[in-house]
């Protein structure tokens, strides 16, 4: 399908009204299909949904037409949509007495209950009709797990300008339209920009500036308050598929994207990406990623998953449907992937999140960590809080920490672990129930300190009281404890109480 054959947004408002009137929304789908059939769709299994939409009402008709992509009788479609206008504008096509969808439309619930719609190529909405069925060059996918992950970790403070780099079907631009005065979306694939235009229009969102080109080339020297990108990060031999393969060697595309982002951020602005990176023989992957961070930026990089090269190759060969080709061809392609990794000394591939924040600090904070455990989504507030804590710790030396006051974060619980009947626990664990859901072991002093922190006393006075209880020299305790306080603050277990600090004599 060429760009000229795509629908125009001229009819989007009328279609949106008809879809909302029929209940063709994320909530409406769940209500009609039921949880089992709805969950089956996420696994690309359509039979339960087909059984649930046997009726001829507007909602079953729209589900079959746009989500399951089955032909429906023209008379049924006319009861749900302005059919003749949709045919003329390219949303539908007619065969005999039936009409077919020409694009994939998936209801999508916004973070504040908005009724949005993601428009993509037929068969390319994850959880749609049979899953992703097209592997043609230039195909534009709908929203999937990576898209929702990025949307969930993005910092959602009001900003003047936002850039969605590599927009695809426009999901990140759609989210940004809620809190950015001006949204720019770019993609190397012109078809993706047309789908983004349709997604925004059908969702009732403001228009975005749409620019064609690779990486930051389309925006010149422009700078933004927020940059987001779910780039084609797959590390592959060659660039068969525009939507996933970066077209550069190894992880060079992700590295280039991160390194160039610093020049396009306003002071205090965030750049947030999903990325893959190589684990190379003889190199610490953390050092590799630290080298990507541009000057003048704080960074928080979280590795969520690692796959060895065989797992990684098999994942993306299956993604492209290559496992359904001739076995000999599949083996050849598999060899190509392994040859590529061997040539680069790659033993595994990591996947995760990269967040940059533009800063004028003399010593930027760079945190690189591995965290494969479940987290709370959306995580944007937790990401913002991470950088605020870095600012606080950068501005407070150990002496200042002892004069400051802290309180335990409200979602933190304390667990004592030990044998039944034992007088003392073997260890104490502080556990978060929100955000990153971290857990950390603390010693007796750390547990006592954290348990007393309610914002009423400076840290130094609390430590003096603990020193008396455990019969320890208070000077020694004051000397060794700021390291632990700093770690508890950095990971969000303790929160500084604004404006609450005593002078040196009182602390």
Coordinates of C-alpha atoms in Angstrom, one line a residue:
X1 CA 0.0 0.0 0.0
X2 CA 1.6 3.3 -1.0
X3 CA 1.4 6.5 1.0
X4 CA -1.2 7.9 -1.4
X5 CA -3.5 5.0 -0.8
X6 CA -3.8 5.6 3.0
X7 CA -6.9 7.3 4.3
X8 CA -6.9 11.0 5.0
X9 CA -7.8 12.5 8.4
X10 CA -10.7 14.5 6.9
X11 CA -13.3 11.9 8.1
X12 CA -11.6 11.2 11.5
X13 CA -14.0 13.3 13.6
X14 CA -17.1 11.6 12.1
X15 CA -15.5 8.1 12.5
X16 CA -14.5 8.9 16.1
X17 CA -18.0 10.0 17.0
X18 CA -19.4 6.8 15.5
X19 CA -16.9 4.6 17.2
X20 CA -17.5 6.2 20.6
X21 CA -21.3 6.0 20.1
X22 CA -21.0 2.3 19.4
X23 CA -18.8 1.7 22.5
X24 CA -15.8 0.8 20.4
X25 CA -13.3 1.6 23.2
X26 CA -10.9 -0.3 25.4
X27 CA -13.6 -0.6 28.1
X28 CA -16.2 -1.5 25.5
X29 CA -14.1 -4.3 24.1
X30 CA -13.6 -5.8 27.6
X31 CA -17.2 -5.6 28.4
X32 CA -18.4 -7.3 25.2
X33 CA -15.6 -9.9 24.8
X34 CA -15.1 -10.7 28.4
X35 CA -11.7 -11.1 30.1
X36 CA -10.7 -14.5 28.6
X37 CA -11.4 -13.5 25.0
X38 CA -9.8 -10.1 25.6
X39 CA -6.7 -11.8 27.0
X40 CA -6.6 -14.2 24.1
X41 CA -6.4 -11.3 21.7
X42 CA -3.2 -10.2 23.4
X43 CA -1.8 -13.6 22.4
X44 CA -3.0 -13.1 18.8
X45 CA -5.8 -15.7 19.3
X46 CA -8.9 -14.5 17.6
X47 CA -11.4 -17.4 17.9
X48 CA -12.8 -16.4 21.3
X49 CA -13.4 -12.9 20.1
X50 CA -15.0 -14.1 16.9
X51 CA -17.4 -16.2 18.9
X52 CA -18.2 -13.2 21.2
X53 CA -19.0 -11.0 18.2
X54 CA -21.6 -13.1 16.4
X55 CA -24.2 -10.4 16.8
X56 CA -24.9 -7.7 14.2
X57 CA -25.0 -4.7 16.4
X58 CA -22.6 -1.7 15.9
X59 CA -20.0 -2.8 18.4
X60 CA -19.6 -6.4 17.2
X61 CA -19.5 -5.1 13.7
X62 CA -16.7 -2.6 14.4
X63 CA -14.7 -5.2 16.4
X64 CA -14.9 -7.7 13.5
X65 CA -14.1 -5.0 10.9
X66 CA -11.2 -3.1 12.4
X67 CA -9.8 -5.3 15.2
X68 CA -10.4 -8.8 13.8
X69 CA -10.2 -7.6 10.2
X70 CA -13.0 -9.7 8.9
X71 CA -15.4 -8.7 6.2
X72 CA -18.8 -7.5 7.4
X73 CA -22.1 -7.1 5.5
X74 CA -22.4 -3.5 4.1
X75 CA -25.8 -3.2 5.8
X76 CA -24.3 -3.9 9.2
X77 CA -21.4 -1.5 8.6
X78 CA -23.8 1.2 7.6
X79 CA -25.5 0.9 11.0
X80 CA -22.2 1.6 12.7
X81 CA -20.4 4.0 10.4
X82 CA -20.8 6.6 7.6
X83 CA -19.9 3.8 5.1
X84 CA -20.0 5.7 1.9
X85 CA -17.7 8.4 3.2
X86 CA -15.4 5.9 4.7
X87 CA -15.2 4.0 1.4
X88 CA -14.5 7.2 -0.5
X89 CA -11.9 8.4 2.0
X90 CA -10.0 5.1 2.0
X91 CA -10.8 3.7 5.4
X92 CA -12.8 0.8 3.9
X93 CA -13.0 -1.1 0.6
X94 CA -16.1 -2.9 -0.8
X95 CA -16.2 -6.5 -2.3
X96 CA -19.7 -7.4 -3.4
X97 CA -22.1 -7.0 -0.4
X98 CA -19.3 -6.8 2.1
X99 CA -16.8 -4.2 3.3
X100 CA -13.3 -4.7 4.5
X101 CA -11.0 -2.4 6.6
X102 CA -8.0 -0.9 4.8
X103 CA -6.2 0.0 8.0
X104 CA -5.9 -1.6 11.5
X105 CA -7.7 0.4 14.2
X106 CA -7.2 -0.5 17.8
X107 CA -9.0 1.2 20.8
X108 CA -6.4 2.3 23.4
X109 CA -7.2 3.7 26.8
X110 CA -5.2 6.8 27.7
X111 CA -3.7 7.3 31.2
X112 CA -6.6 9.5 32.4
X113 CA -9.3 7.4 30.8
X114 CA -9.1 9.0 27.3
X115 CA -10.6 7.0 24.5
X116 CA -7.8 6.8 21.9
X117 CA -7.3 4.8 18.7
X118 CA -4.1 3.6 17.2
X119 CA -4.0 3.3 13.4
X120 CA -1.5 1.0 11.7
X121 CA -1.1 -1.4 8.8
X122 CA -3.5 -4.3 8.4
X123 CA -2.5 -7.2 10.6
X124 CA 0.0 -5.1 12.5
X125 CA -1.7 -4.2 15.7
X126 CA -0.2 -6.4 18.4
X127 CA -3.2 -8.3 19.8
X128 CA -5.2 -7.7 16.7
X129 CA -6.2 -10.1 13.9
X130 CA -3.7 -12.9 14.1
X131 CA -0.9 -10.8 15.4
X132 CA 1.7 -9.1 13.2
X133 CA 1.2 -10.8 9.8
X134 CA 3.1 -8.4 7.4
X135 CA 6.8 -8.3 7.2
X136 CA 7.1 -6.0 4.2
X137 CA 9.7 -3.3 4.2
X138 CA 8.1 -0.1 5.5
X139 CA 5.3 -1.8 7.4
X140 CA 4.0 0.3 10.3
X141 CA 3.2 -1.5 13.4
X142 CA 0.6 -0.7 16.0
X143 CA 1.1 -0.4 19.8
X144 CA 2.9 -3.3 21.5
X145 CA 4.7 -4.1 24.8
X146 CA 7.7 -1.9 24.0
X147 CA 5.5 1.1 23.2
X148 CA 3.5 0.8 26.4
X149 CA 6.7 0.4 28.4
X150 CA 8.2 3.6 27.1
X151 CA 4.9 5.5 27.6
X152 CA 4.8 4.2 31.2
X153 CA 8.3 5.3 32.1
X154 CA 8.1 8.7 30.5
X155 CA 8.2 11.8 32.8
X156 CA 4.8 13.5 32.4
X157 CA 5.4 17.0 33.6
X158 CA 4.0 19.9 31.5
X159 CA 6.5 21.0 28.9
X160 CA 6.7 23.5 26.1
X161 CA 8.1 21.1 23.5
X162 CA 8.3 17.4 22.9
X163 CA 10.0 15.3 20.2
X164 CA 8.9 11.7 19.4
X165 CA 11.8 10.4 17.4
X166 CA 10.9 7.4 15.2
X167 CA 7.2 7.8 15.9
X168 CA 5.8 4.7 14.1
X169 CA 2.1 4.8 14.5
X170 CA 2.3 7.8 16.8
X171 CA 1.6 6.3 20.3
X172 CA 4.3 8.4 22.0
X173 CA 3.3 11.6 20.2
X174 CA -0.3 10.9 21.3
X175 CA 0.8 10.6 25.0
X176 CA 3.0 13.7 24.7
X177 CA 0.0 15.7 23.3
X178 CA -1.5 15.6 26.8
X179 CA 1.3 17.6 28.5
X180 CA 3.4 19.3 25.7
X181 CA 2.4 22.6 24.1
X182 CA 4.1 21.6 20.9
X183 CA 4.8 18.0 19.6
X184 CA 7.1 17.1 16.8
X185 CA 7.2 13.6 15.4
X186 CA 9.8 12.2 13.1
X187 CA 10.4 8.9 11.2
X188 CA 12.6 7.7 8.4
X189 CA 9.5 6.1 6.9
X190 CA 7.0 8.6 5.4
X191 CA 4.2 6.1 5.8
X192 CA 4.7 6.1 9.6
X193 CA 4.1 9.9 9.6
X194 CA 0.8 9.4 7.8
X195 CA -0.3 6.8 10.3
X196 CA 0.7 9.2 13.1
X197 CA -1.5 11.9 11.6
X198 CA -4.4 9.4 11.5
X199 CA -3.8 8.2 15.1
X200 CA -3.8 11.8 16.4
X201 CA -6.9 12.8 14.4
X202 CA -8.9 9.7 15.3
X203 CA -8.0 10.1 18.9
X204 CA -9.1 13.7 19.0
X205 CA -5.6 15.0 19.8
X206 CA -4.0 18.2 18.4
X207 CA -2.0 17.9 15.2
X208 CA 1.8 17.5 15.5
X209 CA 4.7 18.7 13.4
X210 CA 5.6 15.7 11.2
X211 CA 9.1 15.5 9.8
X212 CA 10.8 12.8 7.6
X213 CA 14.4 11.7 8.3
X214 CA 16.8 9.6 10.4
X215 CA 17.8 10.3 14.0
X216 CA 18.0 14.1 14.7
X217 CA 18.6 15.1 11.1
X218 CA 15.0 16.3 10.5
X219 CA 15.0 18.8 13.4
X220 CA 18.4 20.5 12.7
X221 CA 19.6 22.3 15.8
X222 CA 16.3 22.4 17.6
X223 CA 16.2 21.6 21.3
X224 CA 13.3 20.2 23.3
X225 CA 12.1 19.8 26.9
X226 CA 11.3 16.1 26.3
X227 CA 12.6 13.6 23.8
X228 CA 11.2 10.1 23.6
X229 CA 12.1 7.3 21.2
X230 CA 11.3 3.6 20.8
X231 CA 13.9 3.2 18.0
X232 CA 14.6 0.3 15.7
X233 CA 17.0 -1.1 18.3
X234 CA 17.3 -4.7 17.1
X235 CA 21.0 -5.7 16.6
X236 CA 20.8 -7.7 13.4
X237 CA 22.9 -8.7 10.3
X238 CA 21.6 -6.1 7.8
X239 CA 18.5 -4.0 7.9
X240 CA 15.7 -6.0 6.4
X241 CA 12.8 -4.4 8.4
X242 CA 12.7 -0.7 8.9
X243 CA 10.4 -0.8 12.0
X244 CA 12.9 -2.8 14.0
X245 CA 16.4 -3.0 12.4
X246 CA 18.6 0.0 13.0
X247 CA 20.7 -0.3 9.8
X248 CA 24.0 0.4 11.7
X249 CA 26.5 -2.1 12.9
X250 CA 25.9 -3.7 16.3
X251 CA 24.4 -1.3 18.8
X252 CA 25.7 1.8 17.0
X253 CA 22.2 3.2 16.3
X254 CA 21.3 3.3 20.0
X255 CA 24.7 4.7 20.9
X256 CA 24.4 7.4 18.3
X257 CA 20.9 8.3 19.4
X258 CA 21.9 8.7 23.1
X259 CA 25.1 10.6 22.3
X260 CA 23.4 13.1 20.1
X261 CA 20.4 13.7 22.4
X262 CA 22.4 16.0 24.7
X263 CA 22.7 18.6 22.0
X264 CA 18.9 18.7 21.5
X265 CA 17.8 19.0 25.2
X266 CA 16.9 22.2 26.9
X267 CA 18.2 22.7 30.5
X268 CA 16.4 20.3 32.8
X269 CA 14.9 18.4 29.8
X270 CA 14.6 14.6 29.7
X271 CA 15.4 12.2 26.9
X272 CA 14.0 8.7 27.4
X273 CA 14.7 5.7 25.2
X274 CA 14.3 1.9 24.9
X275 CA 17.5 0.3 23.7
X276 CA 19.5 -2.9 23.1
X277 CA 23.2 -3.1 23.8
X278 CA 26.0 -5.6 23.3
X279 CA 27.7 -7.5 26.0
X280 CA 31.2 -7.9 24.5
X281 CA 33.9 -10.3 25.6
X282 CA 36.4 -8.5 27.9
X283 CA 34.2 -5.5 28.5
X284 CA 31.9 -4.5 31.4
X285 CA 28.6 -3.7 29.8
X286 CA 28.1 -0.9 32.4
X287 CA 31.3 0.8 31.2
X288 CA 30.0 0.5 27.6
X289 CA 26.8 2.4 28.5
X290 CA 28.5 5.0 30.6
X291 CA 30.6 5.9 27.5
X292 CA 27.4 6.6 25.6
X293 CA 26.2 9.4 28.0
X294 CA 26.7 12.8 26.5
X295 CA 28.5 15.6 28.4
X296 CA 26.2 17.8 30.5
X297 CA 23.6 15.1 31.2
X298 CA 22.7 13.1 34.2
X299 CA 21.8 9.5 33.3
X300 CA 19.8 6.6 34.7
X301 CA 20.3 3.4 32.7
X302 CA 18.4 0.3 33.8
X303 CA 19.1 -3.2 32.2
X304 CA 15.8 -5.1 32.4
X305 CA 16.8 -8.3 30.5
X306 CA 19.7 -10.1 29.0
X307 CA 19.6 -12.8 26.4
X308 CA 22.5 -14.9 25.1
X309 CA 23.1 -14.6 21.3
X310 CA 21.1 -17.8 20.4
X311 CA 18.0 -16.7 22.4
X312 CA 18.3 -13.3 20.8
X313 CA 18.6 -14.5 17.3
X314 CA 15.7 -17.0 17.7
X315 CA 13.5 -14.2 19.1
X316 CA 13.9 -12.0 16.1
X317 CA 13.9 -14.7 13.6
X318 CA 10.5 -15.8 14.9
X319 CA 9.4 -12.1 15.0
X320 CA 10.0 -11.9 11.3
X321 CA 8.2 -15.3 10.6
X322 CA 11.4 -16.8 9.4
X323 CA 10.7 -20.0 11.3
X324 CA 7.8 -20.6 8.9
X325 CA 10.1 -20.5 5.9
X326 CA 12.1 -23.3 4.3
X327 CA 14.2 -25.0 7.0
X328 CA 17.3 -24.5 5.0
X329 CA 16.7 -20.8 4.6
X330 CA 16.0 -20.5 8.3
X331 CA 19.3 -22.2 9.1
X332 CA 21.1 -19.9 6.8
X333 CA 19.6 -16.8 8.4
X334 CA 20.4 -18.2 11.9
X335 CA 24.0 -18.6 10.8
X336 CA 24.1 -15.0 9.6
X337 CA 23.0 -13.8 13.0
X338 CA 25.6 -15.9 14.8
X339 CA 28.3 -14.9 12.4
X340 CA 27.5 -11.2 13.1
X341 CA 27.7 -11.7 16.8
X342 CA 31.0 -13.7 16.6
X343 CA 32.6 -11.1 14.4
X344 CA 31.8 -8.4 17.1
X345 CA 32.7 -10.5 20.1
X346 CA 29.2 -10.3 21.3
X347 CA 28.2 -12.9 23.9
X348 CA 24.8 -11.5 24.9
X349 CA 22.4 -8.6 24.3
X350 CA 20.9 -6.4 27.0
X351 CA 17.6 -4.6 26.9
X352 CA 16.5 -1.7 29.0
X353 CA 15.7 1.9 29.6
X354 CA 17.9 4.9 29.2
X355 CA 16.9 8.3 30.7
X356 CA 19.0 11.4 30.3
X357 CA 18.4 14.8 32.0
X358 CA 20.2 17.9 30.8
X359 CA 22.1 19.5 33.7
X360 CA 24.5 22.3 34.4
X361 CA 26.0 20.5 37.4
X362 CA 29.8 20.3 37.5
X363 CA 29.6 16.5 38.2
X364 CA 26.7 14.8 36.4
X365 CA 25.2 11.7 38.0
X366 CA 25.4 8.5 36.0
X367 CA 23.7 5.5 37.4
X368 CA 23.9 2.2 35.5
X369 CA 22.2 -0.8 37.1
X370 CA 20.5 -4.1 36.5
X371 CA 16.9 -4.5 37.7
X372 CA 15.0 -7.5 36.1
X373 CA 12.3 -7.5 38.8
X374 CA 8.7 -6.3 38.5
X375 CA 8.1 -2.6 38.8
X376 CA 5.0 -0.4 39.1
X377 CA 3.7 1.2 35.9
X378 CA 3.3 4.0 35.1
X379 CA 6.8 4.8 36.4
X380 CA 7.3 8.4 35.2
X381 CA 6.9 9.9 38.7
X382 CA 9.5 7.5 40.0
X383 CA 11.9 8.4 37.2
X384 CA 11.5 12.1 38.0
X385 CA 12.0 11.5 41.7
X386 CA 15.2 9.6 41.0
X387 CA 16.8 12.7 39.4
X388 CA 15.5 15.0 42.2
X389 CA 17.2 12.7 44.7
X390 CA 20.4 12.9 42.7
X391 CA 20.2 16.7 42.9
X392 CA 19.7 16.6 46.7
X393 CA 22.6 14.2 47.3
X394 CA 24.9 16.2 45.0
X395 CA 24.1 19.4 47.0
X396 CA 24.5 17.7 50.5
X397 CA 27.9 16.4 51.7
X398 CA 28.1 14.0 54.7
X399 CA 28.0 16.8 57.2
X400 CA 24.9 18.3 55.7
X401 CA 23.2 14.9 55.7
X402 CA 23.7 14.7 59.5
X403 CA 21.9 18.0 60.0
X404 CA 19.0 17.1 57.6
X405 CA 15.8 15.5 58.6
X406 CA 14.3 12.5 56.8
X407 CA 11.1 10.4 56.8
X408 CA 10.5 6.9 55.6
X409 CA 8.7 6.8 52.3
X410 CA 5.1 6.0 52.9
X411 CA 5.1 2.8 50.8
X412 CA 8.1 1.3 52.6
X413 CA 7.6 -1.7 55.0
X414 CA 10.1 -3.3 57.3
X415 CA 10.5 -7.1 57.4
X416 CA 12.4 -9.0 60.0
X417 CA 13.8 -12.3 58.7
X418 CA 15.0 -15.0 61.0
X419 CA 14.3 -18.5 62.5
X420 CA 11.0 -19.0 64.4
X421 CA 11.5 -18.3 68.1
X422 CA 14.9 -16.6 67.7
X423 CA 15.4 -13.6 70.0
X424 CA 16.9 -11.5 67.2
X425 CA 16.3 -11.5 63.5
X426 CA 19.1 -12.7 61.1
X427 CA 18.6 -9.5 59.1
X428 CA 16.1 -6.7 58.5
X429 CA 14.8 -5.9 55.0
X430 CA 13.2 -2.6 53.9
X431 CA 10.9 -3.1 51.0
X432 CA 9.1 -0.7 48.7
X433 CA 5.6 -1.4 47.5
X434 CA 5.6 1.3 44.8
X435 CA 7.8 2.5 42.0
X436 CA 10.9 0.3 41.4
X437 CA 9.8 -2.0 44.3
X438 CA 13.3 -2.3 45.6
X439 CA 14.3 -4.2 48.7
X440 CA 17.5 -3.7 50.7
X441 CA 19.1 -5.3 53.7
X442 CA 20.0 -3.0 56.6
X443 CA 21.9 -3.7 59.9
X444 CA 20.5 -3.0 63.3
X445 CA 21.6 0.6 63.2
X446 CA 20.1 1.2 59.8
X447 CA 16.8 -0.4 60.7
X448 CA 16.6 1.6 63.9
X449 CA 17.5 4.8 62.1
X450 CA 15.0 4.3 59.3
X451 CA 12.3 3.3 61.7
X452 CA 12.6 6.5 63.8
X453 CA 12.8 8.9 60.8
X454 CA 9.5 10.8 60.8
X455 CA 10.9 14.3 59.9
X456 CA 11.0 15.6 63.5
X457 CA 14.7 15.1 64.4
X458 CA 17.9 15.7 62.4
X459 CA 19.8 12.6 61.4
X460 CA 22.7 13.4 63.8
X461 CA 20.5 13.5 66.9
X462 CA 18.9 10.1 65.9
X463 CA 22.4 8.5 65.6
X464 CA 23.4 9.9 69.0
X465 CA 20.4 8.3 70.6
X466 CA 21.1 5.0 68.8
X467 CA 24.7 5.1 69.9
X468 CA 23.6 5.2 73.5
X469 CA 21.3 2.3 73.0
X470 CA 23.9 0.0 71.3
X471 CA 26.8 1.3 73.5
X472 CA 28.8 2.6 70.5
X473 CA 30.9 5.8 70.2
X474 CA 28.6 8.4 68.7
X475 CA 31.5 10.0 66.8
X476 CA 32.3 6.7 65.1
X477 CA 28.7 6.1 64.3
X478 CA 28.3 9.6 62.8
X479 CA 31.4 9.0 60.7
X480 CA 30.3 5.7 59.2
X481 CA 26.5 6.1 58.8
X482 CA 26.2 8.9 56.1
X483 CA 27.2 6.3 53.5
X484 CA 24.2 4.2 54.5
X485 CA 21.9 7.3 54.7
X486 CA 23.0 8.3 51.2
X487 CA 22.2 4.9 49.8
X488 CA 18.8 4.8 51.4
X489 CA 18.0 8.3 50.0
X490 CA 19.3 7.5 46.6
X491 CA 17.1 4.4 46.3
X492 CA 14.0 6.2 47.6
X493 CA 13.6 4.5 51.0
X494 CA 14.2 7.8 52.9
X495 CA 12.8 11.2 51.8
X496 CA 14.4 14.5 52.8
X497 CA 12.0 16.8 54.6
X498 CA 12.0 20.1 52.8
X499 CA 13.4 23.0 54.7
X500 CA 14.1 20.9 57.8
X501 CA 17.8 21.1 58.8
X502 CA 19.5 22.2 62.0
X503 CA 22.6 24.2 62.2
X504 CA 26.0 22.6 62.8
X505 CA 25.9 23.1 66.6
X506 CA 22.4 21.7 67.0
X507 CA 22.9 18.8 64.6

